[in-house]
Coordinates of C-alpha atoms in Angstrom, one line a residue:
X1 CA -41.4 61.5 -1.9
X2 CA -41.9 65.0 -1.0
X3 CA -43.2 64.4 2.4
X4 CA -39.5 62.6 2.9
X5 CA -37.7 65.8 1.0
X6 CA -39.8 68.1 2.9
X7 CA -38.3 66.0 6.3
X8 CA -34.8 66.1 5.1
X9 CA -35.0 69.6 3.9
X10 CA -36.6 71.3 7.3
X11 CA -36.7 69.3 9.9
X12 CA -32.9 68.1 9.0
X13 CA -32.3 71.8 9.0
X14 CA -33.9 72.0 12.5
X15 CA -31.6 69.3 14.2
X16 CA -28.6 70.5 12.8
X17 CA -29.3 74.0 14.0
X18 CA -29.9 72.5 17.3
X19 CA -26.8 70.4 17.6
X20 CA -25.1 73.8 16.5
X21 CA -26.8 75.6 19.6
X22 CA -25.7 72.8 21.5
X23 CA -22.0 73.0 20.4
X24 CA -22.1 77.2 21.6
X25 CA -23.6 75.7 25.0
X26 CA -21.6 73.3 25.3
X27 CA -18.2 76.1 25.0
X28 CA -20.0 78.4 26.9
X29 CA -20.6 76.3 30.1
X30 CA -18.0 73.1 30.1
X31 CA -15.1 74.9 31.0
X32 CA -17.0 74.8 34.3
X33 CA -17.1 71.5 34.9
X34 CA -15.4 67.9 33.4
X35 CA -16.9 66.3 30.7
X36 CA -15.8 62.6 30.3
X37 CA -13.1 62.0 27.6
X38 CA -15.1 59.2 25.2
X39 CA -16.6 60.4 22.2
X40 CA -20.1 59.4 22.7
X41 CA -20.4 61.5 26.1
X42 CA -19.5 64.2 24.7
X43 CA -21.6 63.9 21.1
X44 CA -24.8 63.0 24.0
X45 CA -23.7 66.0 26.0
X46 CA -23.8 68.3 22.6
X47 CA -27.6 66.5 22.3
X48 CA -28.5 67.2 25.3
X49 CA -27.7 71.0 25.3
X50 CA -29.3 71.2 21.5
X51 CA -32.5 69.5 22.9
X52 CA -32.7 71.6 25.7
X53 CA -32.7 74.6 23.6
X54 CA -34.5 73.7 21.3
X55 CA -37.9 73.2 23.8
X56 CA -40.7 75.6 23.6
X57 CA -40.6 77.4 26.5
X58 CA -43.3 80.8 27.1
X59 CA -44.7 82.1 30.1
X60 CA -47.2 79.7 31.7
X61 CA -46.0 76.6 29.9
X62 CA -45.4 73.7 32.2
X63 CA -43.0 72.3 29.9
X64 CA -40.2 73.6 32.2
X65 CA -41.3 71.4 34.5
X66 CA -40.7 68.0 32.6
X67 CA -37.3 69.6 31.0
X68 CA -35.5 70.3 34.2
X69 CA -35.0 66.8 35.7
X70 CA -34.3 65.4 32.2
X71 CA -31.5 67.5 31.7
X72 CA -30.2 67.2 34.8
X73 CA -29.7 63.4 34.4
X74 CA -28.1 63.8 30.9
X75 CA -25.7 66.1 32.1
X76 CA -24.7 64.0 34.9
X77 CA -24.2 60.9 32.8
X78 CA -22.2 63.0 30.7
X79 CA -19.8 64.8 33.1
X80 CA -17.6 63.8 36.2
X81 CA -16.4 65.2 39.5
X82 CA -17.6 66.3 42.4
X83 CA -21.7 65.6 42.3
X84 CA -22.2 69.3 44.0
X85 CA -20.3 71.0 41.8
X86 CA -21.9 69.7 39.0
X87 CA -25.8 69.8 40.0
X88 CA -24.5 73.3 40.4
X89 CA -23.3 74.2 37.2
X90 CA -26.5 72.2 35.6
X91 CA -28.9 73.9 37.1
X92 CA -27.1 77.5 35.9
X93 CA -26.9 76.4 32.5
X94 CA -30.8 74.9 32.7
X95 CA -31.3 78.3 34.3
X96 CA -29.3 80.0 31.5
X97 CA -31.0 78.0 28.4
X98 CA -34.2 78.4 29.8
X99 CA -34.3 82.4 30.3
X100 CA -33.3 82.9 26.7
X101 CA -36.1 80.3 25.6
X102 CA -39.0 81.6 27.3
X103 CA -38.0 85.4 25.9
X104 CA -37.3 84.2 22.5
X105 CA -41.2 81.9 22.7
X106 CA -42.9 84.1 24.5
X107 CA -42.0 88.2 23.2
X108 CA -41.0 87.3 19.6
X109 CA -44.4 86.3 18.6
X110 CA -45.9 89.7 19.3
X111 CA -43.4 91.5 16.2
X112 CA -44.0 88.6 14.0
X113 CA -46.7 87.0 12.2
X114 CA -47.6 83.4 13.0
X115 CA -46.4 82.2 9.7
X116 CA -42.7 83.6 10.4
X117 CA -42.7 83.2 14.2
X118 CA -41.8 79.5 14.2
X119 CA -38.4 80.2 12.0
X120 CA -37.2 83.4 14.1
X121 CA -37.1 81.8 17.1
X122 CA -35.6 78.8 15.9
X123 CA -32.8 81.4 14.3
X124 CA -32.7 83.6 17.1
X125 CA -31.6 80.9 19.8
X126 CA -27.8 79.9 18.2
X127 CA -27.4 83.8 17.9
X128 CA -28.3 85.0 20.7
X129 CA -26.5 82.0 22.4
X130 CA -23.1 82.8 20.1
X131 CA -23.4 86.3 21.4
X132 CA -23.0 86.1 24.8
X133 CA -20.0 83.4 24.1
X134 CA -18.8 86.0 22.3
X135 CA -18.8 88.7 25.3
X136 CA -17.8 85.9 27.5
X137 CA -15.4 83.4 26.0
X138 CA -12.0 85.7 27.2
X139 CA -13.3 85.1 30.8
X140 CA -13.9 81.5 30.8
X141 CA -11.7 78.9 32.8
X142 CA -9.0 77.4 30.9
X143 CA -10.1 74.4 32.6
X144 CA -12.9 72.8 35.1
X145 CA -13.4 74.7 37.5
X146 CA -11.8 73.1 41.1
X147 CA -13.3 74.7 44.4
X148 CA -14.0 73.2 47.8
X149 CA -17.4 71.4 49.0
X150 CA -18.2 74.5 51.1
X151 CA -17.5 76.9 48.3
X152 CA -19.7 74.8 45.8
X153 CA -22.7 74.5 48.5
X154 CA -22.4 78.5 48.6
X155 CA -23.0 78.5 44.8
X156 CA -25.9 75.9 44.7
X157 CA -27.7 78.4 47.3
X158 CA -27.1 81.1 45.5
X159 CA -28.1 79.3 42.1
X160 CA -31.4 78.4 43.9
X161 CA -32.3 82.3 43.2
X162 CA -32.7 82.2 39.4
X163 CA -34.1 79.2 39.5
X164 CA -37.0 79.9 41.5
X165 CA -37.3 83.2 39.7
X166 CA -37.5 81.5 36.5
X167 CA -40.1 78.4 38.2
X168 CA -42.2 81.5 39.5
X169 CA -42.4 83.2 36.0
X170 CA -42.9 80.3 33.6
X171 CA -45.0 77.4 35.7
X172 CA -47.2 79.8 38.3
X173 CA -48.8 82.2 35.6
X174 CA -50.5 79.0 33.7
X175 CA -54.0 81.4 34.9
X176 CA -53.2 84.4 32.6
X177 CA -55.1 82.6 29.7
X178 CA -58.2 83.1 32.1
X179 CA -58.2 86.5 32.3
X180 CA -56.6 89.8 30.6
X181 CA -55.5 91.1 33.2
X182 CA -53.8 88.6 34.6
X183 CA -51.9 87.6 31.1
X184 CA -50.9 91.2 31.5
X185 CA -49.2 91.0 34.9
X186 CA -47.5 87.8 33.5
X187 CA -45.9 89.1 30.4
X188 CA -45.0 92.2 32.1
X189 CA -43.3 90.0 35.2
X190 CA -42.0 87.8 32.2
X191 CA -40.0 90.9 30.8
X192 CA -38.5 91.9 34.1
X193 CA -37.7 88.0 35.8
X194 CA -36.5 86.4 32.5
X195 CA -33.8 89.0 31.6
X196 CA -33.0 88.9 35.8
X197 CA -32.5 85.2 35.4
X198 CA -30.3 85.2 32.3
X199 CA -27.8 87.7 34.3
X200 CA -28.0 86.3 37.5
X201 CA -27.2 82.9 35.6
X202 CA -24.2 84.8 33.7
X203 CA -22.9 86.3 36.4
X204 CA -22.7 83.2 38.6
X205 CA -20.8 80.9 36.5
X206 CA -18.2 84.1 36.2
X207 CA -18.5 83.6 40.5
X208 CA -17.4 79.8 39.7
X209 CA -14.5 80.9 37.8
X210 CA -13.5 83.9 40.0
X211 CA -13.7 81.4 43.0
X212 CA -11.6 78.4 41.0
X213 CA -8.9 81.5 39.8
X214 CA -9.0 82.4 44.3
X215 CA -8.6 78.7 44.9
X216 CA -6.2 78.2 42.8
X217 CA -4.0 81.1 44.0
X218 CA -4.3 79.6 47.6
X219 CA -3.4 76.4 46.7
X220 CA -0.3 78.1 44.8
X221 CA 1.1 79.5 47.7
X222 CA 0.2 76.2 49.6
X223 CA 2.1 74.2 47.8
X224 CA 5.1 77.3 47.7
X225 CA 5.5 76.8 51.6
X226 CA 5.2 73.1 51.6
X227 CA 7.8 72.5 49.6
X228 CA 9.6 74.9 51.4
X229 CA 9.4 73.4 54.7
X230 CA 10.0 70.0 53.2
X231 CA 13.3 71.0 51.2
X232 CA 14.4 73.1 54.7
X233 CA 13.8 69.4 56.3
X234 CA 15.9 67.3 54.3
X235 CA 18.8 70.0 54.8
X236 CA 18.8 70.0 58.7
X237 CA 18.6 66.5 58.2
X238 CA 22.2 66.7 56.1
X239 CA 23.0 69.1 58.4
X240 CA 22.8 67.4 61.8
X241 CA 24.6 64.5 60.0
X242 CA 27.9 66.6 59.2
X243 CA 27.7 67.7 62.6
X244 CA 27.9 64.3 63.9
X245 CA 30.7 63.6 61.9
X246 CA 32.5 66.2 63.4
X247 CA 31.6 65.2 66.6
X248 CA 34.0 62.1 65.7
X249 CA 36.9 63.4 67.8
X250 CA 34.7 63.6 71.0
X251 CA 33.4 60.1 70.1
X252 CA 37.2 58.9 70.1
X253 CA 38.0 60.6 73.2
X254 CA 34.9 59.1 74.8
X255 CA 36.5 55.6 73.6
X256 CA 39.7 56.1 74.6
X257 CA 39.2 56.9 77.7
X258 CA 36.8 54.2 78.4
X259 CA 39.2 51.8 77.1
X260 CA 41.9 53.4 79.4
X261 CA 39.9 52.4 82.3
X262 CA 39.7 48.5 81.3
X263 CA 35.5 49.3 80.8
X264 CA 35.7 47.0 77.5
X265 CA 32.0 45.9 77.6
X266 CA 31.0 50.1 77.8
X267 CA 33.5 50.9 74.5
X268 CA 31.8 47.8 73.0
X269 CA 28.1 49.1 73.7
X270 CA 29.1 52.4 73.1
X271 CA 30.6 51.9 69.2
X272 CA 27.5 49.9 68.4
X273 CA 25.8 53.3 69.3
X274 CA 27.3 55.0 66.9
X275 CA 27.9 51.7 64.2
X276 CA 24.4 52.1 64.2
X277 CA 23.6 56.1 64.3
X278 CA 22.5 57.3 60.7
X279 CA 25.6 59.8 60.2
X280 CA 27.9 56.5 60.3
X281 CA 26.1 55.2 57.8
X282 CA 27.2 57.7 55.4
X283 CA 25.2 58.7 52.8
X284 CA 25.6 57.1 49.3
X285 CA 26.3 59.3 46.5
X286 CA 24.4 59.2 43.7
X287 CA 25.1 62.2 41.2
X288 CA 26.9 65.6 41.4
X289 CA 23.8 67.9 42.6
X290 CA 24.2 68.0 46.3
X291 CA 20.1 68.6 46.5
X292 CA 19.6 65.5 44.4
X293 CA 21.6 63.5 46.8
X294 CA 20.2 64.8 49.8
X295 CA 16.6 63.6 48.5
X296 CA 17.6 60.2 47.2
X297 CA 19.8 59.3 50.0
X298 CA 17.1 60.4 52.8
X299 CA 14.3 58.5 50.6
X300 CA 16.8 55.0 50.0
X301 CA 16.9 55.2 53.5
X302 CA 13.7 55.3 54.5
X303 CA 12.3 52.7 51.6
X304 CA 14.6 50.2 53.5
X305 CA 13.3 50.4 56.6
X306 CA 10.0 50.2 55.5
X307 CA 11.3 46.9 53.7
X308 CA 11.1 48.1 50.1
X309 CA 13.6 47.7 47.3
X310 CA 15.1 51.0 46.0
X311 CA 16.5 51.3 42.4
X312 CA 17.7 54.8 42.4
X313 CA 19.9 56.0 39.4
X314 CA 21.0 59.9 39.0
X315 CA 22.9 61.4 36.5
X316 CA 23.0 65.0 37.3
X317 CA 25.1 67.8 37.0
X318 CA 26.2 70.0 40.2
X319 CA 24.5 72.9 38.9
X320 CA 20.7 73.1 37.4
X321 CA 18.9 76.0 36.6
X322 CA 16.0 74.5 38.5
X323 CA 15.6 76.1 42.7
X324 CA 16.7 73.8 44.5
X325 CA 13.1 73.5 46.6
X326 CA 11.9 72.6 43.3
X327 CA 14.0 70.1 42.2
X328 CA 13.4 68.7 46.3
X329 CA 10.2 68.6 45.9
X330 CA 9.6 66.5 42.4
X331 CA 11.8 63.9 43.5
X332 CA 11.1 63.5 47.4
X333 CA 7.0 63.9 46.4
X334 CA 7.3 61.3 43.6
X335 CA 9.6 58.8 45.9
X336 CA 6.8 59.3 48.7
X337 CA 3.9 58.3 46.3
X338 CA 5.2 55.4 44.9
X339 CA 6.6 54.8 48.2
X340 CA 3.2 54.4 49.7
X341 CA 1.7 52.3 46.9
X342 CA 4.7 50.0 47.0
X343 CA 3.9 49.3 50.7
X344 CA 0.1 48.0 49.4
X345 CA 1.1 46.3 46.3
X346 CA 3.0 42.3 46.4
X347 CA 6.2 43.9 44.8
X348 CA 8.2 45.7 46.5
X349 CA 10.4 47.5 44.1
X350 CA 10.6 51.2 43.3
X351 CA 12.6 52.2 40.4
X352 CA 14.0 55.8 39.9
X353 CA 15.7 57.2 36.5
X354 CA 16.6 60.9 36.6
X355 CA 18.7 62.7 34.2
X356 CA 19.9 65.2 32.0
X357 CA 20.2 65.0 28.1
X358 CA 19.9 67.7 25.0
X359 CA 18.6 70.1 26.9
X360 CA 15.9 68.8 29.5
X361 CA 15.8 67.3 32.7
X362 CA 14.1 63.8 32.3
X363 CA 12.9 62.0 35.9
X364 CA 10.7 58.7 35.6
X365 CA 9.7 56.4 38.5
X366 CA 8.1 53.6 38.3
X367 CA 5.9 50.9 41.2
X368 CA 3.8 48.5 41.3
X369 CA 0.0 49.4 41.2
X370 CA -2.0 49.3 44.5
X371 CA -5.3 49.1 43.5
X372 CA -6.6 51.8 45.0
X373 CA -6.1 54.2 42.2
X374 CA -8.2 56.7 41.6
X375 CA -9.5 58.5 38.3
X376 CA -7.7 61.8 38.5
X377 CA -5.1 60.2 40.9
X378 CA -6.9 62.4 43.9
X379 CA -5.5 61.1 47.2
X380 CA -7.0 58.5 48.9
X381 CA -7.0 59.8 52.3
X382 CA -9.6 60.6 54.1
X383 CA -8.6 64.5 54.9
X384 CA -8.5 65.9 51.8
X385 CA -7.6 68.9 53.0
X386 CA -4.3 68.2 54.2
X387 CA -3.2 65.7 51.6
X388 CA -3.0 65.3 47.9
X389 CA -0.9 68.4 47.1
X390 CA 2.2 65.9 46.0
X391 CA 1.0 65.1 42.6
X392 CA -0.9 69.3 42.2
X393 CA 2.8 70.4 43.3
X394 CA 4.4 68.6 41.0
X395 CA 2.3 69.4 38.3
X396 CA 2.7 73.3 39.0
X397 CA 6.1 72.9 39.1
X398 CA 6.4 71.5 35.8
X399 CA 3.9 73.8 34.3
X400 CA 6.6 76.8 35.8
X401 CA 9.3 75.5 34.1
X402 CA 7.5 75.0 30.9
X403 CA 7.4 71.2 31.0
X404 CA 5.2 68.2 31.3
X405 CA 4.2 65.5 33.9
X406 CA 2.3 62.4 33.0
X407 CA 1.6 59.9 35.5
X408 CA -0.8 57.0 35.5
X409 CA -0.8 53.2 34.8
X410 CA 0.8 51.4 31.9
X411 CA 1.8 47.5 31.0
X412 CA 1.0 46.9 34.7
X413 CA 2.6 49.3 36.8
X414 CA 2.3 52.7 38.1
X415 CA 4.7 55.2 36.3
X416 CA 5.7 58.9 36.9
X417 CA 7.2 60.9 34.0
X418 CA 8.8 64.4 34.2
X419 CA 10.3 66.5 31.3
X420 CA 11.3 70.0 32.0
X421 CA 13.3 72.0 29.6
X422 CA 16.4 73.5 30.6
X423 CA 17.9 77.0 30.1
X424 CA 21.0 75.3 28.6
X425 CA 22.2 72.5 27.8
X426 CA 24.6 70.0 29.8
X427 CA 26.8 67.2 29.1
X428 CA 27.6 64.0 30.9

């Protein structure tokens, strides 16, 4: 009975001061990288971290060794993303945890008798571990941090530095045992490499976010000029239309005088011309916003030539405190995604609802599922460097404006919902 007491009492005490080590690790490095959303990930992930930190680690102990690729695999089974990015940010945080460890095992025991030395460590690491989340929690990512292969390789090289620095320190002076002079070189290389590591680990996961925040910015103005030049598009689309239609008179003249000369077969060819030209066609008119129509028109268009059914509704005012680039962009990029998953999917059919009610500008389309989905909804094409910035616009125009966007599947198709709220309110 006491044995068990004495195991719930202290060794209980030890695992739940672990998993609390764990849970500061865990807040200190996962805003560099994405966790997966189910419980038992994350409740593995918060193990993993508290095991980690809880190793004894000193200067010449090969227990490094056996840790590192042990942690590496837990912390890939519990995260997901690019594979570079996150070897990178595990071996930082292995870095990280390690450095602390080895100074805590290996310095503490010369201030404190053996009899104490085992519970001052053990205390040490969550408070050491909640101090530097202190000094660093205002500069960590709001989210995972998003940067290019080639920026993430650049990272890994560099992380390859406190690594080996720590590798040098803890697993090649296993000799200073032999000799005192040699166990003095290693604890005096041991106070200058650990501390060197624990910075150099610090100070690259503020590179990540520094680099993501760069990114980020780039990919901000990116998006700015796309949606620029695809709004400017659409109008000299509109625009070259209404000059065709004024162009009727010369069309008439052309006819007339066609006709004059008895060339019937000519005037016949010549209105199927323009029967056929897109500014005969007219454009239908689907709300008041002259932007909105220009989208939806160009986009019914184009869905039925590519033999796709389009269900467009709009009820919009003529005026909406949204830019009009904006408001060009949400609905052209959404049309063009489900555009190009209706043309993989058996059903043909994409259905738009856009509108304004109490105060916020509600859009929602809607297609049939591809299959080619993927978690995240990242693009599908092959250069992603010059595609996927539909859905990432979208979203950054929503946050702008204070608003949400949720896409993904439900009951069997693909839907798209916006919700932005509106300076004031309008009536229909």
């Amino acid at each position: 009975m006491a044995v068990f007491l004495r195991f719930v009492i202290v060794d209980g005490g030890w695992i739940l001061l672990s998993m609390a080590t764990g849970l500061i690790l865990c807040r200190l490095c996962i805003p560099f990288v994405s966790v997966k959303q189910k419980l038992p990930w994350k409740l593995l992930l918060v193990v993993t971290f508290g095991g980690a930190s809880g190793m004894v680690i000193w200067v010449g102990d090969n227990n490094l060794l056996f840790t590192l690729p042990v942690f590496l695999v837990f912390f890939f089974l519990c995260t997901q993303g690019e594979r570079i990015g996150r070897l990178t940010v595990g071996l930082i945080a292995f870095c990280l945890i390690m450095s602390v460890c080895a100074m805590l095992d290996t310095y503490l025991s010369y201030l404190f008798s053996r009899d104490s030395y085992d519970i001052i460590t053990r205390l040490a690491r969550p408070v050491v571990f909640g101090l530097i989340l202190l000094l660093f929690h205002r500069r960590l990512p709001d989210g995972p941090a998003v940067l290019p292969p080639r920026l993430w390789k650049l990272v890994l090289g560099l992380a390859a530095m406190p690594l080996c620095a720590l590798v040098a320190v803890v697993l090649l002076t296993n000799q200073r045992y032999e000799s005192p002079a040699v166990h003095a070189l290693a604890m005096n290389q041991g106070l200058v490499v650990l501390p060197f590591v624990l910075v150099t680990s610090l100070v690259l996961l503020q590179a990540i976010r520094v680099l993501a925040d760069h990114q980020q910015l780039e990919r901000t103005a990116q998006l700015a000029e796309m949606r620029e030049l695809y709004y400017q598009g659409l109008r000299r689309e509109q625009d070259q239309v209404r000059t065709l239609r004024h162009d009727l008179r010369n069309h008439l003249t052309a006819l007339q005088g066609l006709l004059a000369q008895g060339q019937t077969a000519q005037a016949a060819g010549y209105l199927e011309q323009i029967a056929g030209s897109p500014w005969a066609q007219g454009s239908r008119q689907f709300c008041e916003n002259e932007t909105a129509n220009v989208v939806l028109s160009s986009k019914a268009e184009a869905a039925r030539q590519l033999g796709l059914q389009a269900d467009f509704q709009a009820v919009l005012p003529q005026d909406l405190p949204i830019a009009d680039p904006d408001l060009c962009a949400l609905l052209g990029n959404a049309i063009d995604n489900a555009t190009e998953a209706a043309q993989k999917a058996a059903d043909k059919k994409i259905r738009l609802r856009c509108r304004t009610d109490k105060g916020l500008f509600m859009l929602r389309v809607e297609n049939a599922l591809a299959g080619d989905e993927r978690p995240g909804l990242s693009t599908t094409k092959k250069n992603k460097t010059a595609h996927g910035f539909g859905l990432a616009g979208m979203r950054e125009i929503a946050a702008r404006y204070g608003g949400s966007l949720e896409a993904g599947p439900r009951e069997g198709h693909f839907e798209l919902v916006v919700c932005l709220p509106l300076e004031r309110n309008f009536t229909i």
